[in-house]
Coordinates of C-alpha atoms in Angstrom, one line a residue:
Chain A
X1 CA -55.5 -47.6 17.6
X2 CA -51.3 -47.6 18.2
X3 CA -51.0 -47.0 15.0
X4 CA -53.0 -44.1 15.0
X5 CA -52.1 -42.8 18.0
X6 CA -48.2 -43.1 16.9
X7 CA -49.3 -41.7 13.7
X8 CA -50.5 -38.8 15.2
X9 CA -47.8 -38.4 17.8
X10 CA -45.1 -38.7 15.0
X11 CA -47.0 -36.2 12.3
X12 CA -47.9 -33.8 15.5
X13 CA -43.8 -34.3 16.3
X14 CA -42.7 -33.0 12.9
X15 CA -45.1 -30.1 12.3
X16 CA -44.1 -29.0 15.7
X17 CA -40.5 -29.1 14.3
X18 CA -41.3 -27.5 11.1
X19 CA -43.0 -24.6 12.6
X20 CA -40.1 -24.0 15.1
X21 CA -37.7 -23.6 11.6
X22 CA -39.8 -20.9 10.6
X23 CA -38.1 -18.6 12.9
X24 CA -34.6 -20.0 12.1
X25 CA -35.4 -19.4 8.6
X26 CA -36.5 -15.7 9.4
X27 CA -34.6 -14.8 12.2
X28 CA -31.0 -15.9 10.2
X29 CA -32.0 -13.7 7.2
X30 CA -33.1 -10.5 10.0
X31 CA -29.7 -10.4 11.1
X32 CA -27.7 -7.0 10.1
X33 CA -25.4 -6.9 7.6
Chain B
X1 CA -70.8 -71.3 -11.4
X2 CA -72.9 -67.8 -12.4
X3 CA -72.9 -66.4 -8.8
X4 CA -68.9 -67.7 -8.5
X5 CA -68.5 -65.6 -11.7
X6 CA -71.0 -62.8 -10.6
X7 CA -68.7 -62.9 -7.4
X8 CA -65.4 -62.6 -9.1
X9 CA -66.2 -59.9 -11.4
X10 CA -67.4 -57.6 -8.3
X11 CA -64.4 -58.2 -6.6
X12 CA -62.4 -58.2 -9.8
X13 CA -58.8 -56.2 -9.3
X14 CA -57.9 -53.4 -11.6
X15 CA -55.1 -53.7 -13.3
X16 CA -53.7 -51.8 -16.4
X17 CA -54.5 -52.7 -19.8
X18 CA -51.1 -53.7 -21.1
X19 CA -51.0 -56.2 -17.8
X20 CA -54.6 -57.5 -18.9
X21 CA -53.1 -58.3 -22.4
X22 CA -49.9 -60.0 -21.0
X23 CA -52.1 -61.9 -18.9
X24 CA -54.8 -63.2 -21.7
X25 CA -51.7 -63.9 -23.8
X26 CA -50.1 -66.3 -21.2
X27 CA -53.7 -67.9 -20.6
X28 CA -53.9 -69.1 -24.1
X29 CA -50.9 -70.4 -23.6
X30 CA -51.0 -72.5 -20.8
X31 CA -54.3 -73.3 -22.3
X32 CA -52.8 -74.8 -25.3
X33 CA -50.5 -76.4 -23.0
X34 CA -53.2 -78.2 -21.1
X35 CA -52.2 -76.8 -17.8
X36 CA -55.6 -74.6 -17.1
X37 CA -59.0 -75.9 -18.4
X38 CA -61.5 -73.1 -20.0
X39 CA -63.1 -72.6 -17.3
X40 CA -60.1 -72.1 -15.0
X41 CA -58.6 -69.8 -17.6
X42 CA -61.8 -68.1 -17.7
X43 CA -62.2 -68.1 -13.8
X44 CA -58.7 -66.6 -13.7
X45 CA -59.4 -63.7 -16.7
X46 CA -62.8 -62.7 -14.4
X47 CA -60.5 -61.7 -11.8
X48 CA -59.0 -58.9 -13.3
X49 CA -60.8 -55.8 -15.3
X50 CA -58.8 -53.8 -16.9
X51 CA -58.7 -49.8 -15.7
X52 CA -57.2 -46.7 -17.8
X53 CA -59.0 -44.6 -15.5
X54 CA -56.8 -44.7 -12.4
X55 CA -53.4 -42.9 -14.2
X56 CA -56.1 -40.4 -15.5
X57 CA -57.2 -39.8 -12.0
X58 CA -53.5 -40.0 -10.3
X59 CA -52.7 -37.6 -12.8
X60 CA -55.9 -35.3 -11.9
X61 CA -55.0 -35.5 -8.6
X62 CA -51.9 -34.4 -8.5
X63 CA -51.9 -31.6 -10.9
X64 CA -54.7 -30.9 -9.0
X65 CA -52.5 -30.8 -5.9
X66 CA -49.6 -28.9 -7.5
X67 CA -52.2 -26.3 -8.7
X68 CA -53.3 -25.9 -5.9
X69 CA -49.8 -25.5 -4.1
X70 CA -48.3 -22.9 -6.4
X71 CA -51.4 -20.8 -6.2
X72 CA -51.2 -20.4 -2.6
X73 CA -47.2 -19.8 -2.6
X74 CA -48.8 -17.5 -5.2
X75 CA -51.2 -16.1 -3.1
X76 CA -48.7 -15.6 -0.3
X77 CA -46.2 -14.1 -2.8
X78 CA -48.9 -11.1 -4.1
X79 CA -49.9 -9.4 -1.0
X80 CA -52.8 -10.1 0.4
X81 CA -53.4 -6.1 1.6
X82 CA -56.8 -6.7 3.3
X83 CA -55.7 -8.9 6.4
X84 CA -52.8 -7.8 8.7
X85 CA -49.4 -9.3 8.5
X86 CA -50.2 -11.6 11.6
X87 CA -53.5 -12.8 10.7
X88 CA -52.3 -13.7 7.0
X89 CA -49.3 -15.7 8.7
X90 CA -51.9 -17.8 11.0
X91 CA -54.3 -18.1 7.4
X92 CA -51.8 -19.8 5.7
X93 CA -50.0 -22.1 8.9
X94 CA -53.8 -23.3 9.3
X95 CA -53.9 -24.2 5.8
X96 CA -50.7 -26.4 5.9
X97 CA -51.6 -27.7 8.9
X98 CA -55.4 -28.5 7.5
X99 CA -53.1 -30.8 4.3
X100 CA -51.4 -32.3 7.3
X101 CA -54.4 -33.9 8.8
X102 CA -56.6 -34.0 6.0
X103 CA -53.6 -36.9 4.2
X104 CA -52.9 -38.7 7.6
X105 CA -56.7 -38.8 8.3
X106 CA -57.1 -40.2 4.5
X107 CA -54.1 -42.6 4.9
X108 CA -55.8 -43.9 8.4
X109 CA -59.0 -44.5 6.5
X110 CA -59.0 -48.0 5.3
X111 CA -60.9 -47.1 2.3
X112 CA -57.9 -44.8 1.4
X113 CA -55.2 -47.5 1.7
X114 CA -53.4 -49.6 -0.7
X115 CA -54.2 -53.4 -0.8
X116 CA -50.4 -53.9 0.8
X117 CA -51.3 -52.6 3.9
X118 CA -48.0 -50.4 3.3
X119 CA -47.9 -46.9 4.7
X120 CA -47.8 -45.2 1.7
X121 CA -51.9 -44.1 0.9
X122 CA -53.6 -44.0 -2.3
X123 CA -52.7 -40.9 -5.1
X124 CA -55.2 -39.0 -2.7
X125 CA -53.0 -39.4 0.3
X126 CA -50.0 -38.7 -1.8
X127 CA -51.5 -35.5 -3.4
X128 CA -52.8 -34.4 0.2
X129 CA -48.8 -35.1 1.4
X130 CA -47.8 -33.2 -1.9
X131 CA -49.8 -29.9 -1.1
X132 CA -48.6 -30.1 2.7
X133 CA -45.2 -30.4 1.5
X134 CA -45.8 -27.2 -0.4
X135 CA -47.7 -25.5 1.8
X136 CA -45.0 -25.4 4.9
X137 CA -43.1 -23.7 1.8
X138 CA -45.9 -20.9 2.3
X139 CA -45.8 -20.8 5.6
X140 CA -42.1 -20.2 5.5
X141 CA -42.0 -17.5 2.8
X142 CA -45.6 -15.9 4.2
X143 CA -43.4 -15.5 7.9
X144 CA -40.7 -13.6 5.9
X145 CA -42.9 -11.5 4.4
X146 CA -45.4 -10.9 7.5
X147 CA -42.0 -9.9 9.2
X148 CA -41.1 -7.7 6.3
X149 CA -37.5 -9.7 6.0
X150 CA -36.8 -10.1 2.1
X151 CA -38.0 -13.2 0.6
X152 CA -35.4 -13.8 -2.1
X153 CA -33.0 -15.6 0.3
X154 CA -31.7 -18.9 -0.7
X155 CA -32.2 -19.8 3.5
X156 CA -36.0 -19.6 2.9
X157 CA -35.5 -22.2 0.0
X158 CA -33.1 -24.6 2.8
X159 CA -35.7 -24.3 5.6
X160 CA -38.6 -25.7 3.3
X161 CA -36.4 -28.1 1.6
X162 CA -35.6 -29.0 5.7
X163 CA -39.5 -29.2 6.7
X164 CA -40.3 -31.2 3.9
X165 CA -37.8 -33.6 4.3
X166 CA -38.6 -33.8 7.8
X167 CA -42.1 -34.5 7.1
X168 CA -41.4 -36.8 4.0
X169 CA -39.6 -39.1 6.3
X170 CA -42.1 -39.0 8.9
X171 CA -45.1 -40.1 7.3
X172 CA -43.1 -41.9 4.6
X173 CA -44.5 -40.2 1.5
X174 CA -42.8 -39.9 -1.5
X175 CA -44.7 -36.8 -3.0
X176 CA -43.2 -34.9 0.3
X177 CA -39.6 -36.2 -0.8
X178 CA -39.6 -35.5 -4.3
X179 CA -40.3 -31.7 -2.9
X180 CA -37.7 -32.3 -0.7
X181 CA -35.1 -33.1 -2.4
X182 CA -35.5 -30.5 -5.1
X183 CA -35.6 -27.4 -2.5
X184 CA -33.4 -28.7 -0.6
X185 CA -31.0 -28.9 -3.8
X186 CA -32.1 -25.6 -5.1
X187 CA -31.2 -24.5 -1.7
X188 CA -27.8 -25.9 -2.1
X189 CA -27.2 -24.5 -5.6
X190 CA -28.4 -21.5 -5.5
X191 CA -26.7 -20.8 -2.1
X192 CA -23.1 -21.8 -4.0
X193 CA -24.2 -19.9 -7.1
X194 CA -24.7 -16.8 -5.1
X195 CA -21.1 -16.5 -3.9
X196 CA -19.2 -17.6 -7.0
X197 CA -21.1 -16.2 -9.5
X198 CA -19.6 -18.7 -12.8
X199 CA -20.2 -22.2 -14.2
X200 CA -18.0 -24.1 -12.0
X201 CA -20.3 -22.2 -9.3
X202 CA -23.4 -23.9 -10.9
X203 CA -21.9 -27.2 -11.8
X204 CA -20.0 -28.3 -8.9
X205 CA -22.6 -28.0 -6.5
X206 CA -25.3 -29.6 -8.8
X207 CA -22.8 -32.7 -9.7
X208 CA -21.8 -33.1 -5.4
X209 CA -25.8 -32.7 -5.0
X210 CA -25.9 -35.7 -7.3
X211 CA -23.2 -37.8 -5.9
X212 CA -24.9 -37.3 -2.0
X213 CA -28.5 -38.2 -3.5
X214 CA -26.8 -41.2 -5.1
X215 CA -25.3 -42.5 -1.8
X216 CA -28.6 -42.0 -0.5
X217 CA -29.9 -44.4 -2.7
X218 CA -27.9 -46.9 -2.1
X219 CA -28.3 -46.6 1.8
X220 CA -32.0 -47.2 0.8
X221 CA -32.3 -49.8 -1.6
X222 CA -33.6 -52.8 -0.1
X223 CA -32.7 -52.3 3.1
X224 CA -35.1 -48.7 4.5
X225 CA -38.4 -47.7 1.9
X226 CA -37.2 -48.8 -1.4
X227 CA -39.6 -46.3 -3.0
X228 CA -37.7 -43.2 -1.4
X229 CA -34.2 -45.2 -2.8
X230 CA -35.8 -45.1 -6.2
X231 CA -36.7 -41.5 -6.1
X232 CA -33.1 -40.3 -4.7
X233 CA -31.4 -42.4 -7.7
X234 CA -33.5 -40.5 -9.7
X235 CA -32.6 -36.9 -8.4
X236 CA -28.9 -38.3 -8.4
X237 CA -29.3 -39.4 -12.3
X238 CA -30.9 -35.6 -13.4
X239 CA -28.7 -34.1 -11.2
X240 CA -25.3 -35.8 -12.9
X241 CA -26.3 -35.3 -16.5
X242 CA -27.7 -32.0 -15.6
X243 CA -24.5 -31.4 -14.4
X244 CA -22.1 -32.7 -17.1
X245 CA -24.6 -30.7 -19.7
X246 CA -23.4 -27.5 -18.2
X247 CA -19.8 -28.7 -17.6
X248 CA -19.5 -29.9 -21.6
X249 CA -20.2 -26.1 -22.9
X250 CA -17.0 -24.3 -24.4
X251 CA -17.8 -21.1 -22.4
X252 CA -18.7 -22.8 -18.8
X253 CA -15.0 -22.2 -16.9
X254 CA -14.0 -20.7 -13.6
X255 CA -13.8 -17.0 -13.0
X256 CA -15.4 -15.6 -9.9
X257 CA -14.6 -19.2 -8.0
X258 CA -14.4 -19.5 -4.4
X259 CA -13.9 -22.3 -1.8
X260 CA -16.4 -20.9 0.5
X261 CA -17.7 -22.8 3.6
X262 CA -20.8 -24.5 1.5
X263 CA -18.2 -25.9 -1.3
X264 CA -16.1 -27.7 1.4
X265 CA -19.0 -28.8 3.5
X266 CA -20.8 -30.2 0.4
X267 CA -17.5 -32.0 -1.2
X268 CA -16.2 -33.2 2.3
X269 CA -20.7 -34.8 2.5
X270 CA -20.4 -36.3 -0.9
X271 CA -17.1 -38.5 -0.1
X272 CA -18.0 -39.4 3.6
X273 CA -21.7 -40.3 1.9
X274 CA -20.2 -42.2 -0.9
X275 CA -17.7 -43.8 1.6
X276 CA -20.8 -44.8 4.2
X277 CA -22.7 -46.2 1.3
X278 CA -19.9 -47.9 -0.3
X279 CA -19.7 -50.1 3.3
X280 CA -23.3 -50.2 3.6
X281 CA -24.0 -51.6 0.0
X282 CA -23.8 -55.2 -1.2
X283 CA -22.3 -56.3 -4.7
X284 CA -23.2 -54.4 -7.5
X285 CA -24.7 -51.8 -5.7
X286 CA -21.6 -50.7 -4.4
X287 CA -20.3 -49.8 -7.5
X288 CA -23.5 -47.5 -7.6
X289 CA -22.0 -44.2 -5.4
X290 CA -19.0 -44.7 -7.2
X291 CA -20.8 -43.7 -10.8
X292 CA -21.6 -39.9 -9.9
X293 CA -18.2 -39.5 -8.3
X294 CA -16.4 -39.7 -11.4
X295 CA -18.6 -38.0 -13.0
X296 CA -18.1 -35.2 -11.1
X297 CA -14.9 -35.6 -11.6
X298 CA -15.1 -35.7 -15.1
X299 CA -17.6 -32.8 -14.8
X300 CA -15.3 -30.6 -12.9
X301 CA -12.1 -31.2 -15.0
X302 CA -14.2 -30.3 -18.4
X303 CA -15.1 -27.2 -16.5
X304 CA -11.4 -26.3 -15.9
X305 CA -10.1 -27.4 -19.0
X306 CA -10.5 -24.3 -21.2
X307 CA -10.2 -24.6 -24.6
X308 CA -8.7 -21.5 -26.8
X309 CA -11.0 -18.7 -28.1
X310 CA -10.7 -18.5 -31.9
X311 CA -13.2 -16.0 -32.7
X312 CA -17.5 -16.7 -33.3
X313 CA -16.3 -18.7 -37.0
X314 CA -13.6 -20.8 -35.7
X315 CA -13.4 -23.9 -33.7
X316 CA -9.9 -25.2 -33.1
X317 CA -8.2 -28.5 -32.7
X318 CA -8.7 -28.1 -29.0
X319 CA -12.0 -27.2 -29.3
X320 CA -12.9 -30.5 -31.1
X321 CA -11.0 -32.7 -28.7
X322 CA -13.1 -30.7 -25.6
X323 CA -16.6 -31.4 -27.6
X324 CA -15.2 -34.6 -28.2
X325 CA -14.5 -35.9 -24.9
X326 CA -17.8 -34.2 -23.0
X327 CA -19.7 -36.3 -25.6
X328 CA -17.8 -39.1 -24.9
X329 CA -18.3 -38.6 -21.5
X330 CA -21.7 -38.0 -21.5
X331 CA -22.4 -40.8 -23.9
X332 CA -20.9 -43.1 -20.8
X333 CA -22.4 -42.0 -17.9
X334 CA -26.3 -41.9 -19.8
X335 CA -24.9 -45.3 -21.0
X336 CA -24.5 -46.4 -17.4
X337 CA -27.6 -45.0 -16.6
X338 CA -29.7 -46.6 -18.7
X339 CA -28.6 -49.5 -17.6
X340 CA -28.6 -48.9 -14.0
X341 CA -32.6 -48.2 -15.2
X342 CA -32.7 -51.4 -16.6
X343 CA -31.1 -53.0 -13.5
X344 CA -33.4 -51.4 -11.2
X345 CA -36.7 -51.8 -13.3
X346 CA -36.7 -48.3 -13.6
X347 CA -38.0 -47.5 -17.1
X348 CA -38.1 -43.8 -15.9
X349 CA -34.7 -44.0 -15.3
X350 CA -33.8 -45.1 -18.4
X351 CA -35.8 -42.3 -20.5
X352 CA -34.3 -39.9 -18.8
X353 CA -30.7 -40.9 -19.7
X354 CA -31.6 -41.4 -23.4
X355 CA -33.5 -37.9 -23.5
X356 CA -31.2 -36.3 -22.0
X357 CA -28.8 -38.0 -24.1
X358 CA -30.5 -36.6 -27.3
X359 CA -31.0 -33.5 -26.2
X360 CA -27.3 -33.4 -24.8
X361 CA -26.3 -34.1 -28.7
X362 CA -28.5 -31.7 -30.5
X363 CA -27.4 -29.2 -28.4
X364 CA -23.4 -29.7 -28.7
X365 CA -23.9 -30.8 -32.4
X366 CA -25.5 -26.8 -32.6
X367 CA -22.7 -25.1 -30.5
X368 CA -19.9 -26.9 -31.6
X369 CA -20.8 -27.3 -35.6
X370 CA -23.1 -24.6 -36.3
X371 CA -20.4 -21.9 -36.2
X372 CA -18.8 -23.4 -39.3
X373 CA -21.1 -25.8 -41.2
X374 CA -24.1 -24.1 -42.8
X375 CA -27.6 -24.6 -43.9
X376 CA -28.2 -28.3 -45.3
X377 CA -24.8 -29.6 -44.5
X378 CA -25.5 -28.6 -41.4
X379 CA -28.6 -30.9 -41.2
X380 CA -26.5 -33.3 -42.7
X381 CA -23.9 -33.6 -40.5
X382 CA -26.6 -33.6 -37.3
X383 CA -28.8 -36.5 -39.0
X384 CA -25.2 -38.5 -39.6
X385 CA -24.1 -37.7 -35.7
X386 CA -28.0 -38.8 -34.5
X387 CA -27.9 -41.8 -36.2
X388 CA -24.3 -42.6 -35.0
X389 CA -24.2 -41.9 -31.7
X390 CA -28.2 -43.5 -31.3
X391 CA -27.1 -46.6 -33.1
X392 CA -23.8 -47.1 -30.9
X393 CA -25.6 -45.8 -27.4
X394 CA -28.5 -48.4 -28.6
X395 CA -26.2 -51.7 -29.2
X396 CA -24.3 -50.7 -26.2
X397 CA -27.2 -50.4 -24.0
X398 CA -28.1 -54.1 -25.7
X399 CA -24.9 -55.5 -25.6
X400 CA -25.0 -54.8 -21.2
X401 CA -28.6 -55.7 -21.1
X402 CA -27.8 -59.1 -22.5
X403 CA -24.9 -59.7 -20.1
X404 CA -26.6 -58.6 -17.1
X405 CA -29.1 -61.3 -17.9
X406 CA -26.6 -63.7 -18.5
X407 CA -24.9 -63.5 -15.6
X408 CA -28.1 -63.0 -13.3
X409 CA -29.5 -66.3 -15.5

């Protein structure tokens, strides 16, 4: 059950920090010029 | 003895059929040596059944997966008119995030785990990680096109090579990594490309791209998930003699070249990386970052050593010594290769240096003789070079083989 729950923790901990990239991703390439 | 037998066989491990074959050969041996009865031998032999199946079905899997990836970056990429720009930006972040959980929740399941009770799942899990991995690459692109930002931007690339190294090393998949490591180096290239526009544009980054995923390696290896060591030497090995392929063409030089902020950032990452895992690594392995440094070397100064134009029909003295010396060079570091392969039981490794090898020698043996040998002769002189340069890379590669085992023995 620790395993899962740090499983889950740690998977829910990186998608949270992939989906905040999107926006560096977009917002970088929105910039003028 | 039946219901022991009956037992065994249900329980029986798969294994491949070359293993089965080693194994029934060592049987009869020990056999003749008195050391196992028959019925021991025959005990031992019910354990195992041999299985072709399971490459067939890895295989399945993760074509499967990789279909299934490119036809939603597809999917994303052709618009998808009927749904607004929001709605088909939520579609596809719910289908990543469905791989996500759908390859952890696999992974969890003890049905779905590997006999080592290691992290890394079954080919499912890895296929699930694999389409995750390209997924977040939709999610990315599908964002820049929801928000109408163009999507041919090398920074799109860097982002998912980012996410799916992120994710790679936080679940500890390798099918994430290998995605990884070649956006993230597309990324890289591509971004260098852009600005310089030539072949030491292309080369240099691709050859410091190799010497950082070398380092890697070695920071790995046998220390931190072996598996993701092996797959970073790997990158580093197709990245170096991808490299020194380019670099060994007459017409690959520096025009448009500029030290832009990516060039200095990657050269001054390659040496701190090859410094970090030159401390971290332990005898031979040191010597290991070392390799793709001086090849890069030897990469960049073939790239800046120019030889003179004598028209489509000529090739001069210089030209000779330039193909020359990239063969040589390129003969050594797929030499070393091959035998790092060997070292490292890495018999992928070690294809892919002699492959590229070949291929390396067909195609300078084209550009550098075809301009002034014709028809048969031409054959001729390309069967004599094959057999030469296959005979000397072969004893070579015996020759180290046979002194690694000597001094390991």
């Amino acid at each position: 059950m620790t395993i899962l729950s740090s499983r889950v923790a740690r998977v829910a901990a990186v998608a949270l920090v992939q989906l905040a990239l999107v926006p560096v991703a977009v917002a970088v390439r929105s910039r003028p010029g | 003895m039946t219901h022991d037998l009956a037992s065994s066989a249900t329980a029986a491990r798969a294994v491949a059929p070359s293993q089965l074959a080693w194994l029934e050969n060592e049987l009869t041996t020990w056999r003749a040596a008195g050391i196992l009865d028959d019925m021991q031998a025959q005990a031992i032999r019910g354990r195992y059944v041999a299985v072709r199946r399971f490459s067939l079905t890895k295989l399945l899997l993760f074509l499967g997966g990789a279909f299934i990836g490119v036809g939603l970056l597809w999917l994303v990429a052709s618009n998808l008119d009927n749904m607004s720009p929001l709605l088909r930006f939520i579609v596809v972040t719910l289908v990543w995030l469905g791989f996500v959980a759908t390859a952890e929740i696999l992974a969890e399941r003890r049905a779905h785990r590997v006999a080592d009770r290691s992290e890394n799942g079954t080919p499912v899990v890895g296929a699930f990680r694999l389409l995750a991995a390209l997924a977040f690459g939709a999610v990315v692109f599908q964002a820049a096109q929801s928000l109408h930002v163009p999507a041919y931007e090398p920074k799109l690339v860097g982002i998912w090579g980012l996410g799916a190294l992120l994710y790679a090393y936080a679940v500890a998949g390798v099918s994430p990594l290998a995605v990884g490591i070649a956006t993230i180096t597309g990324w890289y290239v591509w971004h260098v490309v852009e600005q310089a526009q030539d072949g030491m544009g292309f080369v240099l980054p691709v050859l410091l791209a190799a010497v950082i995923a070398g380092a890697v390696a070695v920071v790995h290896a046998g220390r931190w998930r072996p598996s993701f060591g092996t797959l970073w030497r790997e990158a580093s090995v197709l990245l170096t003699l991808v490299g020194l392929f380019v670099a060994a063409f007459p017409y690959v030089d520096v025009e448009n070249f500029v030290w832009s902020v990516p060039v200095v950032v990657g050269i001054v990452t390659a040496l701190v990386a090859v410094a970090v895992a030159v401390v971290l690594g332990t005898g031979n392995a040191r010597l290991e970052p070392v390799a793709p440094l001086i090849a890069a070397v030897a990469g960049i100064l073939l790239v800046l050593w120019e030889p003179p134009d004598l028209g489509p029909d000529a090739v001069g003295a210089e030209g000779y010594a330039h193909a020359l010396i990239s063969v040589a060079v390129y003969v050594v570091a797929a030499g070393w290769y091959a035998v790092v392969g060997v070292r490292h039981d890495s018999p992928r490794m070690t294809f892919i240096a002699t492959a590229a090898l070949v291929l390396f020698t067909t195609v300078q043996s084209f550009a550098v003789f075809a301009p002034i040998v014709a028809g048969a002769t031409l054959f001729l002189v390309l069967g004599v070079i094959f057999l030469g340069s296959g005979y000397v890379f072969d004893r070579g590669r015996r020759h180290l083989v046979a002194n690694l085992e000597g001094a390991s023995a």
